[in-house]
């Protein structure tokens, strides 16, 4: 991805990925889906991540 520049604070993600979902309920269904759990476990073992929901962006 492109370079991320903070104007305030010390957050330095290195990489930023944005997903768009129709609703917060859809995000939660995706995140909690049985099919996603093996990928979530892999991501948690291999990467240092922060996952946030931002409504209306």
PDB file of C-alpha atoms in Angstrom:
ATOM      1  CA  UNK A   1       0.000   0.000   0.000  1.00  0.00           C
ATOM      2  CA  UNK A   2       0.827   3.653  -0.121  1.00  0.00           C
ATOM      3  CA  UNK A   3       2.789   5.451   2.569  1.00  0.00           C
ATOM      4  CA  UNK A   4       0.857   6.363   5.719  1.00  0.00           C
ATOM      5  CA  UNK A   5       1.711   9.730   7.289  1.00  0.00           C
ATOM      6  CA  UNK A   6       0.420  10.716  10.723  1.00  0.00           C
ATOM      7  CA  UNK A   7      -0.137  14.377  11.398  1.00  0.00           C
ATOM      8  CA  UNK A   8      -0.763  13.759  15.108  1.00  0.00           C
ATOM      9  CA  UNK A   9      -0.005  10.938  17.521  1.00  0.00           C
ATOM     10  CA  UNK A  10       2.445   8.076  17.246  1.00  0.00           C
ATOM     11  CA  UNK A  11       0.408   5.436  15.443  1.00  0.00           C
ATOM     12  CA  UNK A  12       2.511   3.884  12.688  1.00  0.00           C
ATOM     13  CA  UNK A  13       0.635   1.015  11.044  1.00  0.00           C
ATOM     14  CA  UNK A  14       3.195   0.306   8.339  1.00  0.00           C
ATOM     15  CA  UNK A  15       0.332  -0.969   6.201  1.00  0.00           C
ATOM     16  CA  UNK A  16      -3.343  -0.071   6.222  1.00  0.00           C
ATOM     17  CA  UNK A  17      -6.110  -2.164   4.681  1.00  0.00           C
ATOM     18  CA  UNK A  18      -9.693  -0.884   4.397  1.00  0.00           C
ATOM     19  CA  UNK A  19     -12.695  -3.135   3.799  1.00  0.00           C
ATOM     20  CA  UNK A  20     -16.183  -1.879   3.028  1.00  0.00           C
ATOM     21  CA  UNK A  21     -19.301  -3.701   4.240  1.00  0.00           C
ATOM     22  CA  UNK A  22     -22.976  -2.774   3.828  1.00  0.00           C
ATOM     23  CA  UNK A  23     -23.519  -2.699   7.608  1.00  0.00           C
ATOM     24  CA  UNK A  24     -21.901  -3.317  10.980  1.00  0.00           C
ATOM     25  CA  UNK A  25     -24.027  -6.463  11.296  1.00  0.00           C
ATOM     26  CA  UNK A  26     -22.443  -7.749   8.065  1.00  0.00           C
ATOM     27  CA  UNK A  27     -18.966  -7.093   9.479  1.00  0.00           C
ATOM     28  CA  UNK A  28     -19.776  -9.042  12.622  1.00  0.00           C
ATOM     29  CA  UNK A  29     -21.246 -11.950  10.602  1.00  0.00           C
ATOM     30  CA  UNK A  30     -18.065 -12.060   8.477  1.00  0.00           C
ATOM     31  CA  UNK A  31     -15.760 -11.874  11.501  1.00  0.00           C
ATOM     32  CA  UNK A  32     -17.669 -14.534  13.452  1.00  0.00           C
ATOM     33  CA  UNK A  33     -18.281 -16.862  10.487  1.00  0.00           C
ATOM     34  CA  UNK A  34     -17.045 -20.433  10.888  1.00  0.00           C
ATOM     35  CA  UNK A  35     -15.350 -20.173   7.480  1.00  0.00           C
ATOM     36  CA  UNK A  36     -13.242 -17.205   8.621  1.00  0.00           C
ATOM     37  CA  UNK A  37     -12.001 -18.693  11.907  1.00  0.00           C
ATOM     38  CA  UNK A  38      -9.047 -20.668  10.430  1.00  0.00           C
ATOM     39  CA  UNK A  39      -7.875 -17.528   8.633  1.00  0.00           C
ATOM     40  CA  UNK A  40      -8.288 -15.468  11.795  1.00  0.00           C
ATOM     41  CA  UNK A  41      -6.161 -17.962  13.724  1.00  0.00           C
ATOM     42  CA  UNK A  42      -3.493 -17.822  11.010  1.00  0.00           C
ATOM     43  CA  UNK A  43      -3.528 -14.018  10.998  1.00  0.00           C
ATOM     44  CA  UNK A  44      -3.225 -13.887  14.782  1.00  0.00           C
ATOM     45  CA  UNK A  45      -0.232 -16.281  14.729  1.00  0.00           C
ATOM     46  CA  UNK A  46       1.648 -14.532  11.940  1.00  0.00           C
ATOM     47  CA  UNK A  47       0.896 -10.811  12.163  1.00  0.00           C
ATOM     48  CA  UNK A  48       0.597  -7.975  14.645  1.00  0.00           C
ATOM     49  CA  UNK A  49      -2.739  -6.413  13.727  1.00  0.00           C
ATOM     50  CA  UNK A  50      -5.383  -4.007  14.902  1.00  0.00           C
ATOM     51  CA  UNK A  51      -8.904  -4.405  13.565  1.00  0.00           C
ATOM     52  CA  UNK A  52     -11.341  -1.526  13.955  1.00  0.00           C
ATOM     53  CA  UNK A  53     -14.853  -0.761  12.773  1.00  0.00           C
ATOM     54  CA  UNK A  54     -15.416   2.809  11.596  1.00  0.00           C
ATOM     55  CA  UNK A  55     -19.015   3.508  10.681  1.00  0.00           C
ATOM     56  CA  UNK A  56     -19.825   5.904   7.864  1.00  0.00           C
ATOM     57  CA  UNK A  57     -16.382   6.144   6.276  1.00  0.00           C
TER      58      UNK A  57
END
